[in-house]
Amino acid sequence: MLQSILEIRHLRTLVALRDTGSLVRAAQLLNLTQSALSHQIKLLEDRYGAQLFERKSVPPQFSTTGLRLLHLADAALPLVEEAERDVARLALGRSGQLRIVVECHTCFDWLMPAMDAFRQRWPEIELDIVSGFHPDPIALVMQNRAEVAIVSEQDPDETVDYHALFRFEIVALLANDHALTAKPHLTARHFADQTLITYPVPDEMLDIVRQVLAPAGVAPAHRRTTELTVAMLQLVASGRGVATLPLWAVQNYLDRGYVTARRVGARGLTGRLYMACTQGTSGQPWLADFVRITRESCFKSLPGIELL
């Protein structure tokens, strides 16, 4: 009888390759080097004497052998994950709550799908978002008014655990006929005579101010705020000012030619997001699953992000 060499990690590798469309992104999703992932695939191909997918096709076109193993993965992995959740429930009880406080306005674009997926896997965990803007979301975690805070920086002085999510590029948005569209990228001085449109949050929570303008000693000529992303884009498109937003949040508008984007700095402006929670919450199995679900769903659906 043929002894199987298949492991759960092999099945997860094949699923990641299918879902991400490339070896590079699959390796990032699984937190592996590309050589380690390639070694797994070669091991399987040597074992079965057949290629699992066409190397030159993008996205990968799976062979009959590869499709059969994917069929197995789609059947087996949900059962394994369900069993692991059941074991955790038996050990820790069948109830709990996960209240989330959000620092950034654009987080809802990716947070809601992650919450929907989590709710299907952990229906016994009461899931909610703490409403309103909170200038110090970690304080709510420490006051037991929320279990998780979505934040853009790690503060070494805070006694909380940080779970890395992803990094993303923040671009400057301009009206299509704006003079600055002639520039290959923008620097701090280009904002000096502009109206900067932002969300109504403190400057220390704005990456463009914290990372670019403040270090250069530059203050925009005028400031304007709005709570709605679509309103911000309308103001930009009508020439009322410039804005900076995550590329993934505005890609659809750029694809339609509604506004024009330029990098901030020659290497681009990078934002980061983390989940912050207490050590007690970190120890809950559903928290680890929520982090994983969020990372995977964002990596698969948001353009241009990289996992931390």
One Martini backbone bead per residue (centre of mass of N, CA, C, O) as a GRO file, in nm:
protein
  308
    1MET     BB    1   0.096   0.036   0.023
    2LEU     BB    2   0.071   0.363  -0.014
    3GLN     BB    3   0.255   0.607   0.145
    4SER     BB    4   0.184   0.901   0.273
    5ILE     BB    5   0.314   1.254   0.254
    6LEU     BB    6   0.085   1.408   0.341
    7GLU     BB    7   0.014   1.736   0.459
    8ILE     BB    8  -0.137   2.010   0.567
    9ARG     BB    9   0.073   2.209   0.443
   10HIS     BB   10   0.036   2.116   0.150
   11LEU     BB   11  -0.261   2.199   0.119
   12ARG     BB   12  -0.218   2.499   0.191
   13THR     BB   13  -0.032   2.563  -0.042
   14LEU     BB   14  -0.228   2.506  -0.276
   15VAL     BB   15  -0.444   2.707  -0.191
   16ALA     BB   16  -0.265   2.960  -0.192
   17LEU     BB   17  -0.189   2.944  -0.490
   18ARG     BB   18  -0.475   2.970  -0.599
   19ASP     BB   19  -0.571   3.236  -0.440
   20THR     BB   20  -0.312   3.426  -0.533
   21GLY     BB   21  -0.153   3.334  -0.824
   22SER     BB   22   0.137   3.290  -0.671
   23LEU     BB   23   0.432   3.212  -0.524
   24VAL     BB   24   0.495   3.475  -0.380
   25ARG     BB   25   0.215   3.521  -0.237
   26ALA     BB   26   0.196   3.245  -0.101
   27ALA     BB   27   0.446   3.281   0.077
   28GLN     BB   28   0.343   3.530   0.227
   29LEU     BB   29   0.084   3.406   0.346
   30LEU     BB   30   0.263   3.157   0.490
   31ASN     BB   31   0.543   3.252   0.590
   32LEU     BB   32   0.746   3.190   0.348
   33THR     BB   33   0.970   3.093   0.149
   34GLN     BB   34   1.000   3.030  -0.181
   35SER     BB   35   1.185   2.780  -0.150
   36ALA     BB   36   1.007   2.623   0.050
   37LEU     BB   37   0.761   2.603  -0.134
   38SER     BB   38   0.902   2.466  -0.375
   39HIS     BB   39   0.987   2.215  -0.216
   40GLN     BB   40   0.706   2.105  -0.161
   41ILE     BB   41   0.620   2.071  -0.457
   42LYS     BB   42   0.853   1.885  -0.548
   43LEU     BB   43   0.792   1.655  -0.355
   44LEU     BB   44   0.517   1.587  -0.481
   45GLU     BB   45   0.608   1.549  -0.776
   46ASP     BB   46   0.805   1.318  -0.718
   47ARG     BB   47   0.600   1.126  -0.590
   48TYR     BB   48   0.379   1.143  -0.850
   49GLY     BB   49   0.509   1.209  -1.135
   50ALA     BB   50   0.390   1.519  -1.146
   51GLN     BB   51   0.263   1.802  -1.227
   52LEU     BB   52   0.062   2.056  -1.068
   53PHE     BB   53   0.164   2.297  -1.259
   54GLU     BB   54   0.202   2.573  -1.462
   55ARG     BB   55   0.469   2.787  -1.450
   56LYS     BB   56   0.397   3.005  -1.696
   57SER     BB   57   0.130   3.063  -1.562
   58VAL     BB   58  -0.106   3.351  -1.518
   59PRO     BB   59  -0.234   3.189  -1.339
   60PRO     BB   60  -0.221   2.889  -1.230
   61GLN     BB   61  -0.235   2.575  -1.401
   62PHE     BB   62  -0.379   2.294  -1.315
   63SER     BB   63  -0.354   1.980  -1.299
   64THR     BB   64  -0.498   1.689  -1.244
   65THR     BB   65  -0.334   1.640  -0.989
   66GLY     BB   66  -0.372   1.918  -0.858
   67LEU     BB   67  -0.687   1.909  -0.851
   68ARG     BB   68  -0.710   1.664  -0.666
   69LEU     BB   69  -0.564   1.796  -0.422
   70LEU     BB   70  -0.759   2.035  -0.398
   71HIS     BB   71  -1.006   1.868  -0.337
   72LEU     BB   72  -0.892   1.761  -0.074
   73ALA     BB   73  -0.842   2.034   0.065
   74ASP     BB   74  -1.142   2.135   0.057
   75ALA     BB   75  -1.234   1.894   0.243
   76ALA     BB   76  -1.019   1.882   0.489
   77LEU     BB   77  -0.958   2.165   0.613
   78PRO     BB   78  -1.236   2.232   0.742
   79LEU     BB   79  -1.229   1.987   0.936
   80VAL     BB   80  -0.976   2.061   1.093
   81GLU     BB   81  -1.066   2.345   1.185
   82GLU     BB   82  -1.323   2.253   1.333
   83ALA     BB   83  -1.182   2.068   1.537
   84GLU     BB   84  -1.003   2.286   1.667
   85ARG     BB   85  -1.239   2.459   1.767
   86ASP     BB   86  -1.374   2.244   1.943
   87VAL     BB   87  -1.138   2.203   2.136
   88ALA     BB   88  -1.132   2.496   2.237
   89ARG     BB   89  -1.420   2.500   2.350
   90LEU     BB   90  -1.385   2.271   2.558
   91ALA     BB   91  -1.152   2.421   2.719
   92LEU     BB   92  -1.298   2.745   2.726
   93GLY     BB   93  -1.568   2.745   2.617
   94ARG     BB   94  -1.882   2.895   2.450
   95SER     BB   95  -1.793   3.200   2.517
   96GLY     BB   96  -1.793   3.554   2.414
   97GLN     BB   97  -1.612   3.864   2.327
   98LEU     BB   98  -1.573   4.108   2.038
   99ARG     BB   99  -1.447   4.423   2.066
  100ILE     BB  100  -1.405   4.694   1.827
  101VAL     BB  101  -1.157   4.942   1.779
  102VAL     BB  102  -1.121   5.218   1.551
  103GLU     BB  103  -0.888   5.446   1.405
  104CYS     BB  104  -0.974   5.411   1.104
  105HIS     BB  105  -1.191   5.482   0.845
  106THR     BB  106  -1.095   5.255   0.621
  107CYS     BB  107  -1.125   4.978   0.777
  108PHE     BB  108  -1.417   4.884   0.692
  109ASP     BB  109  -1.354   4.765   0.410
  110TRP     BB  110  -1.202   4.499   0.557
  111LEU     BB  111  -1.344   4.424   0.830
  112MET     BB  112  -1.625   4.315   0.759
  113PRO     BB  113  -1.544   4.053   0.607
  114ALA     BB  114  -1.387   3.935   0.848
  115MET     BB  115  -1.628   3.926   1.043
  116ASP     BB  116  -1.806   3.738   0.876
  117ALA     BB  117  -1.609   3.496   0.879
  118PHE     BB  118  -1.589   3.472   1.189
  119ARG     BB  119  -1.893   3.427   1.254
  120GLN     BB  120  -1.907   3.145   1.114
  121ARG     BB  121  -1.681   3.010   1.307
  122TRP     BB  122  -1.784   3.201   1.580
  123PRO     BB  123  -2.101   3.226   1.690
  124GLU     BB  124  -2.045   3.251   2.017
  125ILE     BB  125  -1.915   3.524   1.946
  126GLU     BB  126  -1.948   3.842   2.036
  127LEU     BB  127  -1.983   4.091   1.782
  128ASP     BB  128  -1.826   4.426   1.776
  129ILE     BB  129  -1.845   4.783   1.737
  130VAL     BB  130  -1.708   5.067   1.850
  131SER     BB  131  -1.845   5.357   1.845
  132GLY     BB  132  -1.679   5.598   1.715
  133PHE     BB  133  -1.432   5.821   1.786
  134HIS     BB  134  -1.089   5.735   1.908
  135PRO     BB  135  -0.787   5.872   2.014
  136ASP     BB  136  -0.761   5.611   2.240
  137PRO     BB  137  -0.803   5.284   2.188
  138ILE     BB  138  -0.627   5.142   2.408
  139ALA     BB  139  -0.781   5.246   2.653
  140LEU     BB  140  -1.031   5.064   2.605
  141VAL     BB  141  -0.881   4.801   2.652
  142MET     BB  142  -0.781   4.869   2.948
  143GLN     BB  143  -1.102   4.928   3.033
  144ASN     BB  144  -1.288   4.698   2.910
  145ARG     BB  145  -1.436   4.823   2.624
  146ALA     BB  146  -1.230   4.635   2.466
  147GLU     BB  147  -1.040   4.383   2.294
  148VAL     BB  148  -0.980   4.553   2.021
  149ALA     BB  149  -0.729   4.740   1.838
  150ILE     BB  150  -0.692   4.947   1.557
  151VAL     BB  151  -0.357   5.026   1.458
  152SER     BB  152  -0.056   5.215   1.329
  153GLU     BB  153   0.104   5.168   1.606
  154GLN     BB  154   0.372   5.095   1.822
  155ASP     BB  155   0.377   5.107   2.181
  156PRO     BB  156   0.619   5.043   2.420
  157ASP     BB  157   0.444   5.164   2.674
  158GLU     BB  158   0.241   4.950   2.619
  159THR     BB  159   0.053   4.675   2.785
  160VAL     BB  160   0.047   4.517   2.493
  161ASP     BB  161  -0.049   4.330   2.223
  162TYR     BB  162   0.086   4.280   1.893
  163HIS     BB  163  -0.076   4.223   1.573
  164ALA     BB  164   0.016   4.176   1.268
  165LEU     BB  165  -0.092   4.261   0.945
  166PHE     BB  166  -0.027   4.530   0.737
  167ARG     BB  167   0.104   4.684   0.449
  168PHE     BB  168   0.084   5.016   0.280
  169GLU     BB  169   0.009   5.244   0.038
  170ILE     BB  170   0.029   5.600   0.027
  171VAL     BB  171  -0.147   5.838  -0.164
  172ALA     BB  172  -0.172   6.101  -0.373
  173LEU     BB  173  -0.453   6.316  -0.448
  174LEU     BB  174  -0.568   6.441  -0.769
  175ALA     BB  175  -0.658   6.627  -0.996
  176ASN     BB  176  -0.630   6.571  -1.330
  177ASP     BB  177  -0.545   6.904  -1.370
  178HIS     BB  178  -0.317   6.914  -1.188
  179ALA     BB  179   0.004   7.032  -1.168
  180LEU     BB  180   0.124   6.779  -0.994
  181THR     BB  181   0.099   6.556  -1.222
  182ALA     BB  182   0.395   6.622  -1.339
  183LYS     BB  183   0.492   6.463  -1.108
  184PRO     BB  184   0.634   6.165  -1.003
  185HIS     BB  185   0.648   6.297  -0.711
  186LEU     BB  186   0.598   6.383  -0.372
  187THR     BB  187   0.674   6.632  -0.141
  188ALA     BB  188   0.648   6.833   0.121
  189ARG     BB  189   0.660   7.107  -0.045
  190HIS     BB  190   0.399   7.049  -0.224
  191PHE     BB  191   0.198   7.112   0.036
  192ALA     BB  192   0.233   7.416   0.123
  193ASP     BB  193   0.007   7.538  -0.113
  194GLN     BB  194  -0.219   7.352   0.004
  195THR     BB  195  -0.515   7.170   0.041
  196LEU     BB  196  -0.573   6.956   0.309
  197ILE     BB  197  -0.746   6.650   0.306
  198THR     BB  198  -0.910   6.504   0.591
  199TYR     BB  199  -0.966   6.356   0.858
  200PRO     BB  200  -1.108   6.413   1.190
  201VAL     BB  201  -0.795   6.402   1.315
  202PRO     BB  202  -0.520   6.387   1.459
  203ASP     BB  203  -0.204   6.435   1.339
  204GLU     BB  204  -0.073   6.174   1.480
  205MET     BB  205  -0.283   5.991   1.283
  206LEU     BB  206  -0.125   6.105   1.029
  207ASP     BB  207   0.103   6.004   0.807
  208ILE     BB  208   0.163   6.264   0.644
  209VAL     BB  209   0.243   6.420   0.901
  210ARG     BB  210   0.426   6.226   1.069
  211GLN     BB  211   0.627   6.136   0.815
  212VAL     BB  212   0.650   6.422   0.641
  213LEU     BB  213   0.576   6.716   0.738
  214ALA     BB  214   0.688   6.745   1.026
  215PRO     BB  215   0.993   6.672   0.968
  216ALA     BB  216   0.998   6.926   0.746
  217GLY     BB  217   0.826   7.179   0.850
  218VAL     BB  218   0.534   7.141   0.714
  219ALA     BB  219   0.247   7.346   0.622
  220PRO     BB  220  -0.036   7.377   0.503
  221ALA     BB  221  -0.226   7.636   0.396
  222HIS     BB  222  -0.472   7.430   0.420
  223ARG     BB  223  -0.769   7.291   0.584
  224ARG     BB  224  -0.970   6.985   0.551
  225THR     BB  225  -1.271   6.802   0.650
  226THR     BB  226  -1.383   6.449   0.642
  227GLU     BB  227  -1.556   6.136   0.700
  228LEU     BB  228  -1.572   6.080   0.388
  229THR     BB  229  -1.426   5.936   0.126
  230VAL     BB  230  -1.610   6.029  -0.110
  231ALA     BB  231  -1.592   6.331  -0.035
  232MET     BB  232  -1.289   6.358  -0.071
  233LEU     BB  233  -1.287   6.284  -0.375
  234GLN     BB  234  -1.472   6.512  -0.469
  235LEU     BB  235  -1.289   6.744  -0.381
  236VAL     BB  236  -1.050   6.666  -0.552
  237ALA     BB  237  -1.189   6.652  -0.837
  238SER     BB  238  -1.280   6.977  -0.795
  239GLY     BB  239  -1.015   7.132  -0.674
  240ARG     BB  240  -1.013   7.170  -0.335
  241GLY     BB  241  -0.768   6.954  -0.314
  242VAL     BB  242  -0.570   6.731  -0.122
  243ALA     BB  243  -0.486   6.380  -0.071
  244THR     BB  244  -0.445   6.089   0.155
  245LEU     BB  245  -0.450   5.735   0.067
  246PRO     BB  246  -0.505   5.429   0.036
  247LEU     BB  247  -0.475   5.245  -0.242
  248TRP     BB  248  -0.701   5.029  -0.180
  249ALA     BB  249  -0.933   5.256  -0.136
  250VAL     BB  250  -0.886   5.394  -0.457
  251GLN     BB  251  -0.856   5.206  -0.708
  252ASN     BB  252  -1.137   5.234  -0.846
  253TYR     BB  253  -1.106   5.539  -0.908
  254LEU     BB  254  -0.849   5.513  -1.079
  255ASP     BB  255  -0.962   5.318  -1.296
  256ARG     BB  256  -1.184   5.555  -1.379
  257GLY     BB  257  -1.042   5.849  -1.367
  258TYR     BB  258  -1.129   6.045  -1.129
  259VAL     BB  259  -0.831   6.043  -1.031
  260THR     BB  260  -0.495   6.118  -0.924
  261ALA     BB  261  -0.186   5.951  -0.860
  262ARG     BB  262   0.087   5.991  -0.618
  263ARG     BB  263   0.367   5.959  -0.482
  264VAL     BB  264   0.527   5.971  -0.159
  265GLY     BB  265   0.796   5.982  -0.257
  266ALA     BB  266   1.018   5.778  -0.415
  267ARG     BB  267   0.924   5.517  -0.215
  268GLY     BB  268   0.697   5.597  -0.053
  269LEU     BB  269   0.412   5.566   0.158
  270THR     BB  270   0.384   5.390   0.469
  271GLY     BB  271   0.149   5.177   0.614
  272ARG     BB  272   0.016   5.039   0.928
  273LEU     BB  273  -0.129   4.740   1.089
  274TYR     BB  274  -0.284   4.659   1.409
  275MET     BB  275  -0.347   4.444   1.681
  276ALA     BB  276  -0.471   4.529   2.004
  277CYS     BB  277  -0.412   4.353   2.321
  278THR     BB  278  -0.431   4.163   2.570
  279GLN     BB  279  -0.294   3.883   2.699
  280GLY     BB  280  -0.562   3.740   2.752
  281THR     BB  281  -0.672   3.767   2.462
  282SER     BB  282  -0.431   3.631   2.313
  283GLY     BB  283  -0.506   3.338   2.448
  284GLN     BB  284  -0.733   3.319   2.255
  285PRO     BB  285  -0.828   3.128   1.990
  286TRP     BB  286  -1.014   3.339   1.843
  287LEU     BB  287  -0.798   3.556   1.804
  288ALA     BB  288  -0.604   3.403   1.620
  289ASP     BB  289  -0.822   3.360   1.401
  290PHE     BB  290  -0.884   3.657   1.343
  291VAL     BB  291  -0.606   3.735   1.246
  292ARG     BB  292  -0.589   3.530   1.015
  293ILE     BB  293  -0.841   3.612   0.860
  294THR     BB  294  -0.760   3.906   0.811
  295ARG     BB  295  -0.498   3.861   0.660
  296GLU     BB  296  -0.608   3.680   0.431
  297SER     BB  297  -0.843   3.856   0.322
  298CYS     BB  298  -0.668   4.106   0.257
  299PHE     BB  299  -0.453   3.973   0.072
  300LYS     BB  300  -0.675   3.878  -0.144
  301SER     BB  301  -0.842   4.177  -0.180
  302LEU     BB  302  -0.604   4.380  -0.154
  303PRO     BB  303  -0.424   4.603  -0.317
  304GLY     BB  304  -0.073   4.617  -0.244
  305ILE     BB  305  -0.024   4.436  -0.005
  306GLU     BB  306   0.166   4.350   0.298
  307LEU     BB  307   0.276   4.138   0.517
  308LEU     BB  308   0.399   4.144   0.863
   0.00000   0.00000   0.00000
